[in-house]
Each structure stands twice: as structure tokens, then as C-alpha cells.
Amino acid sequence: LPAAGRAKAPPGLQRGRAGPRAAGAARRRKRAPEPGRNKATVKGRVVKSAIEEYHKKKPVNHLRENLQYMLKGRLVADKAVTEQVLAQNRGRKSKDQPPEKTEKKKPEGTVFTEEDFRKFEREYFGIP
């Protein structure tokens, strides 16, 4: 005797075999991409407390910790080291480069005095 529930169902009740149209519909249904979870439902959503969210997003004042951090370190780095660090963090484009400092030229003064010029005039032009 066959086991209960294992008997062959009549052809009209067999799953997936209701004719050629039903097989095509099943194939089409199977190929449809699964969008994942339906976002419109509340199933599986954790209810968050509005107060907790407010406290989470509330801005925090870090002034006291920053002041303590800034005041505790009194060590000043060597100027050459700071220049090297700044140079490493600079980009390679010309717009990232700082303008080169040109040394100001001092106006060149003469070593000759007014007396020397008069003496030269007398010797060269013969003016008394």
C-alpha cells in the first residue's frame, strides 16, 4: 500500500502542470528580480526612541577637551621639520605651491662721496 499523502494527485491538481500557459507564467515569475525587502512595510523595523535620536544627533561641545590638549603640549617643533612636513602635504600642482619669496634688493649706494666726484671732474675735465 502506498503511504498516506504520497498518492499521485489528479492531473488538474498537480503543481506547475496546469497546461502550457501556466508553465510560461511560472517561468516569467521566476525570472523577475527580487528587490529585497519591501521598504513600505514595518516588518523587522526597530522602533527608535525620539529622545535617543535627539541625544545622538545633538552637537557636542569639544572646547574643554581641545583646550586641555592644546595647553598640555608646549613643545614647539623645529622650523626645518615643520617646513618639511608642510612640503610633504602640499600638492604637486603649481596652484598648490606657495609663491616663492624674493629677497628685497637694497638700493645700491655708491662708495664715492660728493667730494670724490668733484675731484674727478677737476682731473678729467680740467675745471678748477
PDB file of N, CA, C and O in Angstrom, residues 57-108:
ATOM      1  N   LYS A  57      22.077  62.984  17.916  1.00  0.00           N
ATOM      2  CA  LYS A  57      22.381  63.988  16.910  1.00  0.00           C
ATOM      3  C   LYS A  57      22.685  65.356  17.497  1.00  0.00           C
ATOM      4  O   LYS A  57      23.001  66.288  16.772  1.00  0.00           O
ATOM      5  N   LYS A  58      22.585  65.491  18.827  1.00  0.00           N
ATOM      6  CA  LYS A  58      22.833  66.776  19.464  1.00  0.00           C
ATOM      7  C   LYS A  58      24.311  67.130  19.335  1.00  0.00           C
ATOM      8  O   LYS A  58      25.169  66.269  19.565  1.00  0.00           O
ATOM      9  N   PRO A  59      24.642  68.367  18.944  1.00  0.00           N
ATOM     10  CA  PRO A  59      26.059  68.713  18.806  1.00  0.00           C
ATOM     11  C   PRO A  59      26.766  68.685  20.161  1.00  0.00           C
ATOM     12  O   PRO A  59      26.195  69.066  21.178  1.00  0.00           O
ATOM     13  N   VAL A  60      28.001  68.215  20.136  1.00  0.00           N
ATOM     14  CA  VAL A  60      28.783  68.097  21.361  1.00  0.00           C
ATOM     15  C   VAL A  60      29.832  69.200  21.355  1.00  0.00           C
ATOM     16  O   VAL A  60      30.495  69.429  20.343  1.00  0.00           O
ATOM     17  N   ASN A  61      29.990  69.862  22.482  1.00  0.00           N
ATOM     18  CA  ASN A  61      30.973  70.936  22.596  1.00  0.00           C
ATOM     19  C   ASN A  61      32.299  70.324  23.047  1.00  0.00           C
ATOM     20  O   ASN A  61      32.403  69.822  24.168  1.00  0.00           O
ATOM     21  N   HIS A  62      33.300  70.375  22.183  1.00  0.00           N
ATOM     22  CA  HIS A  62      34.609  69.778  22.487  1.00  0.00           C
ATOM     23  C   HIS A  62      35.620  70.832  22.929  1.00  0.00           C
ATOM     24  O   HIS A  62      36.816  70.554  22.947  1.00  0.00           O
ATOM     25  N   LEU A  63      35.150  72.032  23.263  1.00  0.00           N
ATOM     26  CA  LEU A  63      36.066  73.127  23.568  1.00  0.00           C
ATOM     27  C   LEU A  63      36.981  72.804  24.740  1.00  0.00           C
ATOM     28  O   LEU A  63      38.188  73.014  24.672  1.00  0.00           O
ATOM     29  N   ARG A  64      36.413  72.260  25.814  1.00  0.00           N
ATOM     30  CA  ARG A  64      37.227  71.994  27.014  1.00  0.00           C
ATOM     31  C   ARG A  64      38.322  70.977  26.717  1.00  0.00           C
ATOM     32  O   ARG A  64      39.490  71.194  27.074  1.00  0.00           O
ATOM     33  N   GLU A  65      37.975  69.879  26.043  1.00  0.00           N
ATOM     34  CA  GLU A  65      38.991  68.859  25.734  1.00  0.00           C
ATOM     35  C   GLU A  65      40.054  69.407  24.782  1.00  0.00           C
ATOM     36  O   GLU A  65      41.236  69.131  24.936  1.00  0.00           O
ATOM     37  N   ASN A  66      39.615  70.204  23.798  1.00  0.00           N
ATOM     38  CA  ASN A  66      40.568  70.775  22.856  1.00  0.00           C
ATOM     39  C   ASN A  66      41.515  71.739  23.537  1.00  0.00           C
ATOM     40  O   ASN A  66      42.713  71.765  23.234  1.00  0.00           O
ATOM     41  N   LEU A  67      40.995  72.540  24.463  1.00  0.00           N
ATOM     42  CA  LEU A  67      41.868  73.468  25.196  1.00  0.00           C
ATOM     43  C   LEU A  67      42.883  72.722  26.043  1.00  0.00           C
ATOM     44  O   LEU A  67      44.057  73.093  26.088  1.00  0.00           O
ATOM     45  N   GLN A  68      42.433  71.669  26.712  1.00  0.00           N
ATOM     46  CA  GLN A  68      43.371  70.882  27.512  1.00  0.00           C
ATOM     47  C   GLN A  68      44.451  70.274  26.629  1.00  0.00           C
ATOM     48  O   GLN A  68      45.631  70.261  26.978  1.00  0.00           O
ATOM     49  N   TYR A  69      44.047  69.777  25.466  1.00  0.00           N
ATOM     50  CA  TYR A  69      45.017  69.173  24.552  1.00  0.00           C
ATOM     51  C   TYR A  69      46.022  70.211  24.062  1.00  0.00           C
ATOM     52  O   TYR A  69      47.223  69.950  23.994  1.00  0.00           O
ATOM     53  N   MET A  70      45.503  71.399  23.717  1.00  0.00           N
ATOM     54  CA  MET A  70      46.395  72.433  23.189  1.00  0.00           C
ATOM     55  C   MET A  70      47.328  72.975  24.269  1.00  0.00           C
ATOM     56  O   MET A  70      48.482  73.307  23.990  1.00  0.00           O
ATOM     57  N   LEU A  71      46.844  73.070  25.498  1.00  0.00           N
ATOM     58  CA  LEU A  71      47.658  73.655  26.555  1.00  0.00           C
ATOM     59  C   LEU A  71      48.665  72.674  27.134  1.00  0.00           C
ATOM     60  O   LEU A  71      49.671  73.082  27.691  1.00  0.00           O
ATOM     61  N   LYS A  72      48.393  71.376  27.029  1.00  0.00           N
ATOM     62  CA  LYS A  72      49.317  70.416  27.644  1.00  0.00           C
ATOM     63  C   LYS A  72      50.618  70.293  26.842  1.00  0.00           C
ATOM     64  O   LYS A  72      51.661  70.012  27.391  1.00  0.00           O
ATOM     65  N   GLY A  73      50.567  70.476  25.534  1.00  0.00           N
ATOM     66  CA  GLY A  73      51.768  70.325  24.721  1.00  0.00           C
ATOM     67  C   GLY A  73      52.455  71.663  24.503  1.00  0.00           C
ATOM     68  O   GLY A  73      51.956  72.511  23.791  1.00  0.00           O
ATOM     69  N   ARG A  74      53.582  71.864  25.135  1.00  0.00           N
ATOM     70  CA  ARG A  74      54.321  73.113  24.992  1.00  0.00           C
ATOM     71  C   ARG A  74      55.522  72.961  24.056  1.00  0.00           C
ATOM     72  O   ARG A  74      56.255  73.905  23.849  1.00  0.00           O
ATOM     73  N   LEU A  75      55.726  71.774  23.532  1.00  0.00           N
ATOM     74  CA  LEU A  75      56.883  71.533  22.677  1.00  0.00           C
ATOM     75  C   LEU A  75      56.626  72.144  21.300  1.00  0.00           C
ATOM     76  O   LEU A  75      55.610  71.863  20.669  1.00  0.00           O
ATOM     77  N   VAL A  76      57.540  72.984  20.866  1.00  0.00           N
ATOM     78  CA  VAL A  76      57.418  73.595  19.550  1.00  0.00           C
ATOM     79  C   VAL A  76      58.419  72.907  18.628  1.00  0.00           C
ATOM     80  O   VAL A  76      59.593  72.782  18.961  1.00  0.00           O
ATOM     81  N   ALA A  77      57.942  72.446  17.503  1.00  0.00           N
ATOM     82  CA  ALA A  77      58.800  71.722  16.573  1.00  0.00           C
ATOM     83  C   ALA A  77      59.793  72.674  15.914  1.00  0.00           C
ATOM     84  O   ALA A  77      59.563  73.879  15.813  1.00  0.00           O
ATOM     85  N   ASP A  78      60.894  72.088  15.449  1.00  0.00           N
ATOM     86  CA  ASP A  78      61.915  72.864  14.761  1.00  0.00           C
ATOM     87  C   ASP A  78      61.334  73.402  13.443  1.00  0.00           C
ATOM     88  O   ASP A  78      60.521  72.738  12.797  1.00  0.00           O
ATOM     89  N   LYS A  79      61.758  74.594  13.065  1.00  0.00           N
ATOM     90  CA  LYS A  79      61.203  75.210  11.853  1.00  0.00           C
ATOM     91  C   LYS A  79      61.506  74.374  10.610  1.00  0.00           C
ATOM     92  O   LYS A  79      60.661  74.257   9.713  1.00  0.00           O
ATOM     93  N   ALA A  80      62.678  73.762  10.554  1.00  0.00           N
ATOM     94  CA  ALA A  80      63.022  72.932   9.395  1.00  0.00           C
ATOM     95  C   ALA A  80      62.084  71.726   9.296  1.00  0.00           C
ATOM     96  O   ALA A  80      61.659  71.326   8.205  1.00  0.00           O
ATOM     97  N   VAL A  81      61.738  71.152  10.450  1.00  0.00           N
ATOM     98  CA  VAL A  81      60.846  69.988  10.461  1.00  0.00           C
ATOM     99  C   VAL A  81      59.454  70.398  10.008  1.00  0.00           C
ATOM    100  O   VAL A  81      58.812  69.700   9.207  1.00  0.00           O
ATOM    101  N   THR A  82      58.966  71.543  10.496  1.00  0.00           N
ATOM    102  CA  THR A  82      57.628  71.981  10.085  1.00  0.00           C
ATOM    103  C   THR A  82      57.585  72.289   8.597  1.00  0.00           C
ATOM    104  O   THR A  82      56.610  71.963   7.921  1.00  0.00           O
ATOM    105  N   GLU A  83      58.647  72.889   8.074  1.00  0.00           N
ATOM    106  CA  GLU A  83      58.697  73.167   6.631  1.00  0.00           C
ATOM    107  C   GLU A  83      58.671  71.872   5.830  1.00  0.00           C
ATOM    108  O   GLU A  83      58.035  71.783   4.792  1.00  0.00           O
ATOM    109  N   GLN A  84      59.381  70.859   6.331  1.00  0.00           N
ATOM    110  CA  GLN A  84      59.428  69.574   5.633  1.00  0.00           C
ATOM    111  C   GLN A  84      58.052  68.910   5.631  1.00  0.00           C
ATOM    112  O   GLN A  84      57.599  68.382   4.610  1.00  0.00           O
ATOM    113  N   VAL A  85      57.349  68.967   6.771  1.00  0.00           N
ATOM    114  CA  VAL A  85      56.009  68.368   6.854  1.00  0.00           C
ATOM    115  C   VAL A  85      55.055  69.102   5.926  1.00  0.00           C
ATOM    116  O   VAL A  85      54.258  68.492   5.209  1.00  0.00           O
ATOM    117  N   LEU A  86      55.128  70.425   5.916  1.00  0.00           N
ATOM    118  CA  LEU A  86      54.262  71.198   5.035  1.00  0.00           C
ATOM    119  C   LEU A  86      54.549  70.893   3.565  1.00  0.00           C
ATOM    120  O   LEU A  86      53.644  70.816   2.742  1.00  0.00           O
ATOM    121  N   ALA A  87      55.827  70.717   3.245  1.00  0.00           N
ATOM    122  CA  ALA A  87      56.189  70.410   1.859  1.00  0.00           C
ATOM    123  C   ALA A  87      55.663  69.039   1.446  1.00  0.00           C
ATOM    124  O   ALA A  87      55.252  68.842   0.302  1.00  0.00           O
ATOM    125  N   GLN A  88      55.656  68.084   2.372  1.00  0.00           N
ATOM    126  CA  GLN A  88      55.163  66.745   2.047  1.00  0.00           C
ATOM    127  C   GLN A  88      53.657  66.743   1.842  1.00  0.00           C
ATOM    128  O   GLN A  88      53.135  65.977   1.037  1.00  0.00           O
ATOM    129  N   ASN A  89      52.950  67.606   2.555  1.00  0.00           N
ATOM    130  CA  ASN A  89      51.492  67.626   2.457  1.00  0.00           C
ATOM    131  C   ASN A  89      51.003  68.515   1.325  1.00  0.00           C
ATOM    132  O   ASN A  89      49.813  68.584   1.082  1.00  0.00           O
ATOM    133  N   ARG A  90      51.886  69.194   0.674  1.00  0.00           N
ATOM    134  CA  ARG A  90      51.492  70.082  -0.411  1.00  0.00           C
ATOM    135  C   ARG A  90      51.295  69.269  -1.679  1.00  0.00           C
ATOM    136  O   ARG A  90      51.954  68.254  -1.894  1.00  0.00           O
ATOM    137  N   GLY A  91      50.403  69.713  -2.533  1.00  0.00           N
ATOM    138  CA  GLY A  91      50.185  69.022  -3.796  1.00  0.00           C
ATOM    139  C   GLY A  91      51.297  69.347  -4.784  1.00  0.00           C
ATOM    140  O   GLY A  91      52.128  70.222  -4.556  1.00  0.00           O
ATOM    141  N   ARG A  92      51.288  68.652  -5.925  1.00  0.00           N
ATOM    142  CA  ARG A  92      52.339  68.868  -6.923  1.00  0.00           C
ATOM    143  C   ARG A  92      51.958  69.923  -7.940  1.00  0.00           C
ATOM    144  O   ARG A  92      52.790  70.371  -8.704  1.00  0.00           O
ATOM    145  N   LYS A  93      50.677  70.324  -7.959  1.00  0.00           N
ATOM    146  CA  LYS A  93      50.249  71.316  -8.936  1.00  0.00           C
ATOM    147  C   LYS A  93      50.806  72.684  -8.567  1.00  0.00           C
ATOM    148  O   LYS A  93      51.080  72.968  -7.399  1.00  0.00           O
ATOM    149  N   SER A  94      50.921  73.530  -9.568  1.00  0.00           N
ATOM    150  CA  SER A  94      51.500  74.843  -9.304  1.00  0.00           C
ATOM    151  C   SER A  94      50.593  75.691  -8.430  1.00  0.00           C
ATOM    152  O   SER A  94      51.062  76.525  -7.670  1.00  0.00           O
ATOM    153  N   LYS A  95      49.283  75.441  -8.499  1.00  0.00           N
ATOM    154  CA  LYS A  95      48.381  76.229  -7.660  1.00  0.00           C
ATOM    155  C   LYS A  95      48.527  75.872  -6.186  1.00  0.00           C
ATOM    156  O   LYS A  95      48.173  76.658  -5.322  1.00  0.00           O
ATOM    157  N   ASP A  96      49.049  74.679  -5.890  1.00  0.00           N
ATOM    158  CA  ASP A  96      49.249  74.277  -4.503  1.00  0.00           C
ATOM    159  C   ASP A  96      50.558  74.791  -3.925  1.00  0.00           C
ATOM    160  O   ASP A  96      50.762  74.734  -2.724  1.00  0.00           O
ATOM    161  N   GLN A  97      51.443  75.241  -4.781  1.00  0.00           N
ATOM    162  CA  GLN A  97      52.749  75.709  -4.319  1.00  0.00           C
ATOM    163  C   GLN A  97      52.634  77.145  -3.817  1.00  0.00           C
ATOM    164  O   GLN A  97      51.990  77.973  -4.438  1.00  0.00           O
ATOM    165  N   PRO A  98      53.285  77.453  -2.701  1.00  0.00           N
ATOM    166  CA  PRO A  98      53.252  78.833  -2.224  1.00  0.00           C
ATOM    167  C   PRO A  98      54.123  79.714  -3.112  1.00  0.00           C
ATOM    168  O   PRO A  98      55.071  79.228  -3.735  1.00  0.00           O
ATOM    169  N   PRO A  99      53.822  80.990  -3.197  1.00  0.00           N
ATOM    170  CA  PRO A  99      54.671  81.858  -4.029  1.00  0.00           C
ATOM    171  C   PRO A  99      56.067  81.956  -3.425  1.00  0.00           C
ATOM    172  O   PRO A  99      56.221  82.031  -2.206  1.00  0.00           O
ATOM    173  N   GLU A 100      57.048  81.905  -4.310  1.00  0.00           N
ATOM    174  CA  GLU A 100      58.430  81.960  -3.818  1.00  0.00           C
ATOM    175  C   GLU A 100      58.741  83.358  -3.315  1.00  0.00           C
ATOM    176  O   GLU A 100      58.404  84.362  -3.943  1.00  0.00           O
ATOM    177  N   LYS A 101      59.401  83.403  -2.177  1.00  0.00           N
ATOM    178  CA  LYS A 101      59.726  84.690  -1.588  1.00  0.00           C
ATOM    179  C   LYS A 101      61.003  85.221  -2.250  1.00  0.00           C
ATOM    180  O   LYS A 101      62.022  84.542  -2.276  1.00  0.00           O
ATOM    181  N   THR A 102      60.901  86.415  -2.779  1.00  0.00           N
ATOM    182  CA  THR A 102      62.076  87.038  -3.392  1.00  0.00           C
ATOM    183  C   THR A 102      62.686  87.993  -2.377  1.00  0.00           C
ATOM    184  O   THR A 102      61.971  88.738  -1.691  1.00  0.00           O
ATOM    185  N   GLU A 103      63.986  87.921  -2.284  1.00  0.00           N
ATOM    186  CA  GLU A 103      64.664  88.809  -1.342  1.00  0.00           C
ATOM    187  C   GLU A 103      64.634  90.230  -1.874  1.00  0.00           C
ATOM    188  O   GLU A 103      64.897  90.472  -3.047  1.00  0.00           O
ATOM    189  N   LYS A 104      64.312  91.134  -0.984  1.00  0.00           N
ATOM    190  CA  LYS A 104      64.260  92.529  -1.394  1.00  0.00           C
ATOM    191  C   LYS A 104      65.677  93.048  -1.583  1.00  0.00           C
ATOM    192  O   LYS A 104      66.536  92.879  -0.714  1.00  0.00           O
ATOM    193  N   LYS A 105      65.871  93.656  -2.741  1.00  0.00           N
ATOM    194  CA  LYS A 105      67.198  94.200  -3.014  1.00  0.00           C
ATOM    195  C   LYS A 105      67.322  95.562  -2.358  1.00  0.00           C
ATOM    196  O   LYS A 105      66.431  96.407  -2.473  1.00  0.00           O
ATOM    197  N   LYS A 106      68.400  95.719  -1.663  1.00  0.00           N
ATOM    198  CA  LYS A 106      68.641  97.018  -1.050  1.00  0.00           C
ATOM    199  C   LYS A 106      69.133  97.966  -2.138  1.00  0.00           C
ATOM    200  O   LYS A 106      69.875  97.555  -3.041  1.00  0.00           O
ATOM    201  N   PRO A 107      68.714  99.219  -2.088  1.00  0.00           N
ATOM    202  CA  PRO A 107      69.231 100.145  -3.097  1.00  0.00           C
ATOM    203  C   PRO A 107      70.747 100.274  -2.958  1.00  0.00           C
ATOM    204  O   PRO A 107      71.268 100.469  -1.864  1.00  0.00           O
ATOM    205  N   GLU A 108      71.374 100.078  -4.086  1.00  0.00           N
ATOM    206  CA  GLU A 108      72.839 100.088  -4.052  1.00  0.00           C
ATOM    207  C   GLU A 108      73.332 101.515  -3.860  1.00  0.00           C
ATOM    208  O   GLU A 108      73.049 102.409  -4.654  1.00  0.00           O
TER     209      GLU A 108
END
